[in-house]
Amino acid sequence: MPSPAASDDASHQQSESALRADAERNRDRILAAARRLFASEGLGVSMAAVAREAGVGKATLGRRFATRQELINAVFADRMDAYAGAVTKALADPDPWHGFTGYIRAVCAMQAADRGFADVLTMTFPAAKALEARRAEAYDGFLQLIARARTSGHLREDFVPEDLVILLMANAGVVAATGDAAPDAWRRLVGHMLRSYATARTDIPPLPQAPAPAALYRAMVRIARTGPHGP
């Protein structure tokens, strides 16, 4: 027959195990809620809104993620892995220009698929060490893409890395402004920009189709109602 002390120890261990499981469930719920809200509304979503969406109190959210940057780091870790992976894939392309343009299209498509990630790519988060490390890795790879494309004679000599940042800012704005009204408008923007980066000797593919006037009108009405960054 177990001693009272042994029974107390077993009960204590069971209680701690239950608390850990509950904490892990809360963390998963918070991350899932933040992913949904960030993807649809961007990073402007408040921590209180994330807590409501997750069905937890603000104190519980604060215990799991003390700051917004900690939450952003956790939510977008996998997307930053994909962002860095896109560079690796582009560098493996034997055609330097195809690799360069393919990378830019891939990154802009990531922005279009997730408004929160569109914001992440145009901001810095010094406290989110893992996220910033992946950003730095991707940036180093992009410098190599630029060098390869220039050497091949297809990328203009006056293209600089900051031009990608400008494009990502512009693309984030288009994605936020058009929303569901003209979801492919970003493709037209990227097509125009890639043409501007190319040298005269480069074969230029046809531009993606422009959004229909009615779709852009709906986007303009949406902006008038909700503002340039949406709801």
PDB file of C-alpha atoms in Angstrom:
ATOM      1  CA  MET A   1       0.000   0.000   0.000  1.00  0.00           C
ATOM      2  CA  PRO A   2       1.525   3.375  -1.039  1.00  0.00           C
ATOM      3  CA  SER A   3       2.468   5.754   1.733  1.00  0.00           C
ATOM      4  CA  PRO A   4       0.628   9.097   2.111  1.00  0.00           C
ATOM      5  CA  ALA A   5       3.802  10.893   1.061  1.00  0.00           C
ATOM      6  CA  ALA A   6       4.032   8.846  -2.144  1.00  0.00           C
ATOM      7  CA  SER A   7       0.390   9.555  -2.930  1.00  0.00           C
ATOM      8  CA  ASP A   8       0.948  13.268  -2.409  1.00  0.00           C
ATOM      9  CA  ASP A   9       3.963  13.195  -4.755  1.00  0.00           C
ATOM     10  CA  ALA A  10       1.980  11.380  -7.446  1.00  0.00           C
ATOM     11  CA  SER A  11      -0.885  13.861  -7.156  1.00  0.00           C
ATOM     12  CA  HIS A  12       1.541  16.772  -7.349  1.00  0.00           C
ATOM     13  CA  GLN A  13       3.173  15.357 -10.485  1.00  0.00           C
ATOM     14  CA  GLN A  14      -0.221  14.797 -12.103  1.00  0.00           C
ATOM     15  CA  SER A  15      -1.228  18.361 -11.255  1.00  0.00           C
ATOM     16  CA  GLU A  16       1.982  19.780 -12.752  1.00  0.00           C
ATOM     17  CA  SER A  17       1.538  17.659 -15.875  1.00  0.00           C
ATOM     18  CA  ALA A  18      -2.028  18.921 -16.285  1.00  0.00           C
ATOM     19  CA  LEU A  19      -0.872  22.524 -15.876  1.00  0.00           C
ATOM     20  CA  ARG A  20       1.848  22.075 -18.494  1.00  0.00           C
ATOM     21  CA  ALA A  21      -0.635  20.521 -20.924  1.00  0.00           C
ATOM     22  CA  ASP A  22      -3.085  23.384 -20.328  1.00  0.00           C
ATOM     23  CA  ALA A  23      -0.330  25.938 -20.888  1.00  0.00           C
ATOM     24  CA  GLU A  24       0.665  24.259 -24.149  1.00  0.00           C
ATOM     25  CA  ARG A  25      -2.949  24.218 -25.348  1.00  0.00           C
ATOM     26  CA  ASN A  26      -3.266  27.922 -24.569  1.00  0.00           C
ATOM     27  CA  ARG A  27      -0.056  28.648 -26.461  1.00  0.00           C
ATOM     28  CA  ASP A  28      -1.310  26.739 -29.508  1.00  0.00           C
ATOM     29  CA  ARG A  29      -4.653  28.568 -29.389  1.00  0.00           C
ATOM     30  CA  ILE A  30      -2.917  31.938 -29.169  1.00  0.00           C
ATOM     31  CA  LEU A  31      -0.635  31.169 -32.117  1.00  0.00           C
ATOM     32  CA  ALA A  32      -3.531  29.914 -34.246  1.00  0.00           C
ATOM     33  CA  ALA A  33      -5.593  33.006 -33.432  1.00  0.00           C
ATOM     34  CA  ALA A  34      -2.687  35.365 -34.153  1.00  0.00           C
ATOM     35  CA  ARG A  35      -2.013  33.658 -37.488  1.00  0.00           C
ATOM     36  CA  ARG A  36      -5.638  34.106 -38.539  1.00  0.00           C
ATOM     37  CA  LEU A  37      -5.834  37.754 -37.509  1.00  0.00           C
ATOM     38  CA  PHE A  38      -2.420  38.766 -38.820  1.00  0.00           C
ATOM     39  CA  ALA A  39      -3.064  37.037 -42.155  1.00  0.00           C
ATOM     40  CA  SER A  40      -6.395  38.774 -42.718  1.00  0.00           C
ATOM     41  CA  GLU A  41      -5.811  42.157 -41.061  1.00  0.00           C
ATOM     42  CA  GLY A  42      -2.045  42.696 -40.864  1.00  0.00           C
ATOM     43  CA  LEU A  43       0.161  43.391 -37.855  1.00  0.00           C
ATOM     44  CA  GLY A  44      -1.990  46.262 -36.631  1.00  0.00           C
ATOM     45  CA  VAL A  45      -4.153  43.799 -34.711  1.00  0.00           C
ATOM     46  CA  SER A  46      -3.986  44.465 -30.966  1.00  0.00           C
ATOM     47  CA  MET A  47      -2.807  41.927 -28.416  1.00  0.00           C
ATOM     48  CA  ALA A  48      -6.245  42.227 -26.790  1.00  0.00           C
ATOM     49  CA  ALA A  49      -7.880  41.191 -30.068  1.00  0.00           C
ATOM     50  CA  VAL A  50      -5.574  38.168 -30.280  1.00  0.00           C
ATOM     51  CA  ALA A  51      -6.521  37.164 -26.733  1.00  0.00           C
ATOM     52  CA  ARG A  52     -10.245  37.448 -27.573  1.00  0.00           C
ATOM     53  CA  GLU A  53      -9.835  35.424 -30.748  1.00  0.00           C
ATOM     54  CA  ALA A  54      -7.949  32.733 -28.830  1.00  0.00           C
ATOM     55  CA  GLY A  55     -10.506  32.670 -26.030  1.00  0.00           C
ATOM     56  CA  VAL A  56      -7.954  33.460 -23.322  1.00  0.00           C
ATOM     57  CA  GLY A  57      -7.401  36.338 -20.959  1.00  0.00           C
ATOM     58  CA  LYS A  58      -4.826  39.052 -21.570  1.00  0.00           C
ATOM     59  CA  ALA A  59      -2.876  37.800 -18.558  1.00  0.00           C
ATOM     60  CA  THR A  60      -2.652  34.325 -20.102  1.00  0.00           C
ATOM     61  CA  LEU A  61      -1.465  35.813 -23.379  1.00  0.00           C
ATOM     62  CA  GLY A  62       1.136  37.844 -21.480  1.00  0.00           C
ATOM     63  CA  ARG A  63       2.476  34.755 -19.726  1.00  0.00           C
ATOM     64  CA  ARG A  64       2.976  32.944 -23.026  1.00  0.00           C
ATOM     65  CA  PHE A  65       4.217  35.966 -24.997  1.00  0.00           C
ATOM     66  CA  ALA A  66       5.442  38.897 -22.949  1.00  0.00           C
ATOM     67  CA  THR A  67       5.770  41.227 -25.965  1.00  0.00           C
ATOM     68  CA  ARG A  68       4.297  41.647 -29.428  1.00  0.00           C
ATOM     69  CA  GLN A  69       7.695  40.877 -30.955  1.00  0.00           C
ATOM     70  CA  GLU A  70       7.816  37.513 -29.182  1.00  0.00           C
ATOM     71  CA  LEU A  71       4.409  36.665 -30.629  1.00  0.00           C
ATOM     72  CA  ILE A  72       5.398  37.817 -34.121  1.00  0.00           C
ATOM     73  CA  ASN A  73       8.598  35.783 -33.913  1.00  0.00           C
ATOM     74  CA  ALA A  74       6.646  32.634 -33.056  1.00  0.00           C
ATOM     75  CA  VAL A  75       3.869  33.186 -35.598  1.00  0.00           C
ATOM     76  CA  PHE A  76       6.127  33.868 -38.556  1.00  0.00           C
ATOM     77  CA  ALA A  77       9.021  31.507 -37.856  1.00  0.00           C
ATOM     78  CA  ASP A  78       7.893  29.018 -40.510  1.00  0.00           C
ATOM     79  CA  ARG A  79       7.233  31.740 -43.069  1.00  0.00           C
ATOM     80  CA  MET A  80      10.683  33.212 -42.544  1.00  0.00           C
ATOM     81  CA  ASP A  81      12.083  29.720 -43.094  1.00  0.00           C
ATOM     82  CA  ALA A  82      10.216  29.627 -46.420  1.00  0.00           C
ATOM     83  CA  TYR A  83      11.477  33.136 -47.224  1.00  0.00           C
ATOM     84  CA  ALA A  84      15.090  32.064 -46.710  1.00  0.00           C
ATOM     85  CA  GLY A  85      14.407  28.817 -48.568  1.00  0.00           C
ATOM     86  CA  ALA A  86      13.219  30.773 -51.612  1.00  0.00           C
ATOM     87  CA  VAL A  87      16.681  32.324 -51.899  1.00  0.00           C
ATOM     88  CA  THR A  88      18.345  28.907 -51.741  1.00  0.00           C
ATOM     89  CA  LYS A  89      16.063  27.647 -54.492  1.00  0.00           C
ATOM     90  CA  ALA A  90      16.736  30.713 -56.647  1.00  0.00           C
ATOM     91  CA  LEU A  91      20.505  30.369 -56.262  1.00  0.00           C
ATOM     92  CA  ALA A  92      20.255  26.757 -57.435  1.00  0.00           C
ATOM     93  CA  ASP A  93      18.634  27.878 -60.704  1.00  0.00           C
ATOM     94  CA  PRO A  94      21.225  27.586 -63.510  1.00  0.00           C
ATOM     95  CA  ASP A  95      19.676  30.634 -65.222  1.00  0.00           C
ATOM     96  CA  PRO A  96      20.685  33.688 -63.119  1.00  0.00           C
ATOM     97  CA  TRP A  97      17.928  35.948 -64.470  1.00  0.00           C
ATOM     98  CA  HIS A  98      15.247  33.289 -64.056  1.00  0.00           C
ATOM     99  CA  GLY A  99      16.449  32.685 -60.503  1.00  0.00           C
ATOM    100  CA  PHE A 100      16.383  36.418 -59.718  1.00  0.00           C
ATOM    101  CA  THR A 101      12.898  37.022 -61.114  1.00  0.00           C
ATOM    102  CA  GLY A 102      11.559  33.774 -59.696  1.00  0.00           C
ATOM    103  CA  TYR A 103      12.689  34.792 -56.230  1.00  0.00           C
ATOM    104  CA  ILE A 104      11.021  38.196 -56.434  1.00  0.00           C
ATOM    105  CA  ARG A 105       7.758  36.678 -57.670  1.00  0.00           C
ATOM    106  CA  ALA A 106       7.873  34.047 -54.914  1.00  0.00           C
ATOM    107  CA  VAL A 107       8.412  36.595 -52.150  1.00  0.00           C
ATOM    108  CA  CYS A 108       5.703  38.909 -53.439  1.00  0.00           C
ATOM    109  CA  ALA A 109       3.338  35.925 -53.640  1.00  0.00           C
ATOM    110  CA  MET A 110       4.083  35.209 -49.966  1.00  0.00           C
ATOM    111  CA  GLN A 111       3.089  38.775 -49.179  1.00  0.00           C
ATOM    112  CA  ALA A 112      -0.137  38.441 -51.155  1.00  0.00           C
ATOM    113  CA  ALA A 113      -1.068  35.257 -49.295  1.00  0.00           C
ATOM    114  CA  ASP A 114      -0.611  36.747 -45.819  1.00  0.00           C
ATOM    115  CA  ARG A 115      -1.046  40.432 -44.966  1.00  0.00           C
ATOM    116  CA  GLY A 116       0.837  39.976 -41.724  1.00  0.00           C
ATOM    117  CA  PHE A 117       3.823  38.561 -43.542  1.00  0.00           C
ATOM    118  CA  ALA A 118       3.590  41.392 -46.053  1.00  0.00           C
ATOM    119  CA  ASP A 119       4.093  43.727 -43.095  1.00  0.00           C
ATOM    120  CA  VAL A 120       6.877  41.620 -41.567  1.00  0.00           C
ATOM    121  CA  LEU A 121       8.972  41.923 -44.725  1.00  0.00           C
ATOM    122  CA  THR A 122       8.873  45.718 -44.565  1.00  0.00           C
ATOM    123  CA  MET A 123       9.663  46.086 -40.853  1.00  0.00           C
ATOM    124  CA  THR A 124      12.454  45.140 -38.459  1.00  0.00           C
ATOM    125  CA  PHE A 125      12.016  43.466 -35.073  1.00  0.00           C
ATOM    126  CA  PRO A 126      15.310  43.712 -33.143  1.00  0.00           C
ATOM    127  CA  ALA A 127      14.019  41.634 -30.218  1.00  0.00           C
ATOM    128  CA  ALA A 128      12.887  38.785 -32.503  1.00  0.00           C
ATOM    129  CA  LYS A 129      16.338  37.245 -32.877  1.00  0.00           C
ATOM    130  CA  ALA A 130      15.378  34.118 -34.829  1.00  0.00           C
ATOM    131  CA  LEU A 131      13.252  36.074 -37.291  1.00  0.00           C
ATOM    132  CA  GLU A 132      15.959  38.663 -37.902  1.00  0.00           C
ATOM    133  CA  ALA A 133      18.592  35.936 -38.352  1.00  0.00           C
ATOM    134  CA  ARG A 134      16.541  34.385 -41.156  1.00  0.00           C
ATOM    135  CA  ARG A 135      16.014  37.819 -42.702  1.00  0.00           C
ATOM    136  CA  ALA A 136      19.784  38.402 -42.706  1.00  0.00           C
ATOM    137  CA  GLU A 137      20.346  34.991 -44.274  1.00  0.00           C
ATOM    138  CA  ALA A 138      17.852  35.768 -47.032  1.00  0.00           C
ATOM    139  CA  TYR A 139      19.431  39.180 -47.607  1.00  0.00           C
ATOM    140  CA  ASP A 140      22.903  37.671 -48.053  1.00  0.00           C
ATOM    141  CA  GLY A 141      21.476  35.248 -50.591  1.00  0.00           C
ATOM    142  CA  PHE A 142      19.733  38.063 -52.428  1.00  0.00           C
ATOM    143  CA  LEU A 143      23.044  39.883 -52.796  1.00  0.00           C
ATOM    144  CA  GLN A 144      24.361  36.791 -54.553  1.00  0.00           C
ATOM    145  CA  LEU A 145      21.288  36.722 -56.815  1.00  0.00           C
ATOM    146  CA  ILE A 146      21.945  40.337 -57.782  1.00  0.00           C
ATOM    147  CA  ALA A 147      25.589  39.638 -58.586  1.00  0.00           C
ATOM    148  CA  ARG A 148      24.718  36.620 -60.733  1.00  0.00           C
ATOM    149  CA  ALA A 149      21.996  38.454 -62.655  1.00  0.00           C
ATOM    150  CA  ARG A 150      24.271  41.428 -63.307  1.00  0.00           C
ATOM    151  CA  THR A 151      27.118  39.207 -64.485  1.00  0.00           C
ATOM    152  CA  SER A 152      24.765  37.470 -66.898  1.00  0.00           C
ATOM    153  CA  GLY A 153      24.007  40.875 -68.452  1.00  0.00           C
ATOM    154  CA  HIS A 154      20.268  40.760 -67.707  1.00  0.00           C
ATOM    155  CA  LEU A 155      20.022  42.945 -64.596  1.00  0.00           C
ATOM    156  CA  ARG A 156      20.648  46.681 -64.837  1.00  0.00           C
ATOM    157  CA  GLU A 157      23.846  47.907 -63.216  1.00  0.00           C
ATOM    158  CA  ASP A 158      21.994  50.567 -61.266  1.00  0.00           C
ATOM    159  CA  PHE A 159      19.761  48.068 -59.465  1.00  0.00           C
ATOM    160  CA  VAL A 160      20.557  48.096 -55.736  1.00  0.00           C
ATOM    161  CA  PRO A 161      19.320  45.861 -52.868  1.00  0.00           C
ATOM    162  CA  GLU A 162      17.209  48.713 -51.509  1.00  0.00           C
ATOM    163  CA  ASP A 163      15.093  48.460 -54.668  1.00  0.00           C
ATOM    164  CA  LEU A 164      13.731  45.164 -53.356  1.00  0.00           C
ATOM    165  CA  VAL A 165      12.699  46.839 -50.106  1.00  0.00           C
ATOM    166  CA  ILE A 166      10.897  49.538 -52.091  1.00  0.00           C
ATOM    167  CA  LEU A 167       9.120  46.874 -54.149  1.00  0.00           C
ATOM    168  CA  LEU A 168       8.064  44.954 -51.041  1.00  0.00           C
ATOM    169  CA  MET A 169       6.702  48.154 -49.485  1.00  0.00           C
ATOM    170  CA  ALA A 170       4.775  48.944 -52.655  1.00  0.00           C
ATOM    171  CA  ASN A 171       3.496  45.384 -52.941  1.00  0.00           C
ATOM    172  CA  ALA A 172       2.374  45.364 -49.306  1.00  0.00           C
ATOM    173  CA  GLY A 173       0.415  48.528 -50.025  1.00  0.00           C
ATOM    174  CA  VAL A 174      -1.257  47.043 -53.098  1.00  0.00           C
ATOM    175  CA  VAL A 175      -2.135  43.831 -51.239  1.00  0.00           C
ATOM    176  CA  ALA A 176      -3.655  45.775 -48.340  1.00  0.00           C
ATOM    177  CA  ALA A 177      -5.540  48.206 -50.592  1.00  0.00           C
ATOM    178  CA  THR A 178      -7.023  45.748 -53.083  1.00  0.00           C
ATOM    179  CA  GLY A 179      -7.872  42.899 -50.702  1.00  0.00           C
ATOM    180  CA  ASP A 180     -10.391  40.435 -52.119  1.00  0.00           C
ATOM    181  CA  ALA A 181     -11.667  42.987 -54.629  1.00  0.00           C
ATOM    182  CA  ALA A 182      -8.643  42.635 -56.946  1.00  0.00           C
ATOM    183  CA  PRO A 183      -6.494  39.889 -55.379  1.00  0.00           C
ATOM    184  CA  ASP A 184      -4.143  39.536 -58.355  1.00  0.00           C
ATOM    185  CA  ALA A 185      -3.381  43.235 -58.810  1.00  0.00           C
ATOM    186  CA  TRP A 186       0.034  42.714 -57.206  1.00  0.00           C
ATOM    187  CA  ARG A 187       1.097  40.526 -60.155  1.00  0.00           C
ATOM    188  CA  ARG A 188       0.737  43.466 -62.525  1.00  0.00           C
ATOM    189  CA  LEU A 189       2.856  45.655 -60.255  1.00  0.00           C
ATOM    190  CA  VAL A 190       5.598  43.020 -60.020  1.00  0.00           C
ATOM    191  CA  GLY A 191       5.541  42.511 -63.781  1.00  0.00           C
ATOM    192  CA  HIS A 192       6.108  46.211 -64.397  1.00  0.00           C
ATOM    193  CA  MET A 193       8.897  46.375 -61.839  1.00  0.00           C
ATOM    194  CA  LEU A 194      10.754  43.363 -63.231  1.00  0.00           C
ATOM    195  CA  ARG A 195      10.656  44.997 -66.660  1.00  0.00           C
ATOM    196  CA  SER A 196      12.216  48.124 -65.179  1.00  0.00           C
ATOM    197  CA  TYR A 197      15.047  46.058 -63.680  1.00  0.00           C
ATOM    198  CA  ALA A 198      15.958  44.322 -66.946  1.00  0.00           C
ATOM    199  CA  THR A 199      18.609  45.409 -69.460  1.00  0.00           C
ATOM    200  CA  ALA A 200      17.769  46.051 -73.097  1.00  0.00           C
ATOM    201  CA  ARG A 201      19.111  42.630 -74.123  1.00  0.00           C
ATOM    202  CA  THR A 202      16.741  40.739 -71.812  1.00  0.00           C
ATOM    203  CA  ASP A 203      13.702  38.952 -73.183  1.00  0.00           C
ATOM    204  CA  ILE A 204      10.694  40.358 -71.345  1.00  0.00           C
ATOM    205  CA  PRO A 205       7.644  38.133 -70.768  1.00  0.00           C
ATOM    206  CA  PRO A 206       4.171  39.568 -71.317  1.00  0.00           C
ATOM    207  CA  LEU A 207       2.739  41.547 -68.440  1.00  0.00           C
ATOM    208  CA  PRO A 208       0.170  39.814 -66.238  1.00  0.00           C
ATOM    209  CA  GLN A 209      -3.363  40.911 -67.025  1.00  0.00           C
ATOM    210  CA  ALA A 210      -4.477  44.155 -65.416  1.00  0.00           C
ATOM    211  CA  PRO A 211      -7.359  44.032 -62.925  1.00  0.00           C
ATOM    212  CA  ALA A 212     -10.776  44.671 -64.391  1.00  0.00           C
ATOM    213  CA  PRO A 213     -12.023  48.259 -63.939  1.00  0.00           C
ATOM    214  CA  ALA A 214     -14.936  46.997 -61.867  1.00  0.00           C
ATOM    215  CA  ALA A 215     -12.565  45.152 -59.530  1.00  0.00           C
ATOM    216  CA  LEU A 216     -10.424  48.235 -59.008  1.00  0.00           C
ATOM    217  CA  TYR A 217     -13.549  50.296 -58.393  1.00  0.00           C
ATOM    218  CA  ARG A 218     -14.594  47.867 -55.648  1.00  0.00           C
ATOM    219  CA  ALA A 219     -11.106  48.174 -54.155  1.00  0.00           C
ATOM    220  CA  MET A 220     -11.370  51.974 -54.206  1.00  0.00           C
ATOM    221  CA  VAL A 221     -14.771  51.831 -52.500  1.00  0.00           C
ATOM    222  CA  ARG A 222     -13.263  49.514 -49.883  1.00  0.00           C
ATOM    223  CA  ILE A 223     -10.436  51.979 -49.213  1.00  0.00           C
ATOM    224  CA  ALA A 224     -12.897  54.837 -48.846  1.00  0.00           C
ATOM    225  CA  ARG A 225     -14.816  52.834 -46.233  1.00  0.00           C
ATOM    226  CA  THR A 226     -11.992  51.281 -44.240  1.00  0.00           C
ATOM    227  CA  GLY A 227      -8.881  53.346 -44.976  1.00  0.00           C
ATOM    228  CA  PRO A 228      -5.777  52.405 -46.998  1.00  0.00           C
ATOM    229  CA  HIS A 229      -4.771  49.582 -44.633  1.00  0.00           C
ATOM    230  CA  GLY A 230      -8.150  47.902 -44.448  1.00  0.00           C
ATOM    231  CA  PRO A 231     -10.163  47.047 -41.345  1.00  0.00           C
TER     232      PRO A 231
END
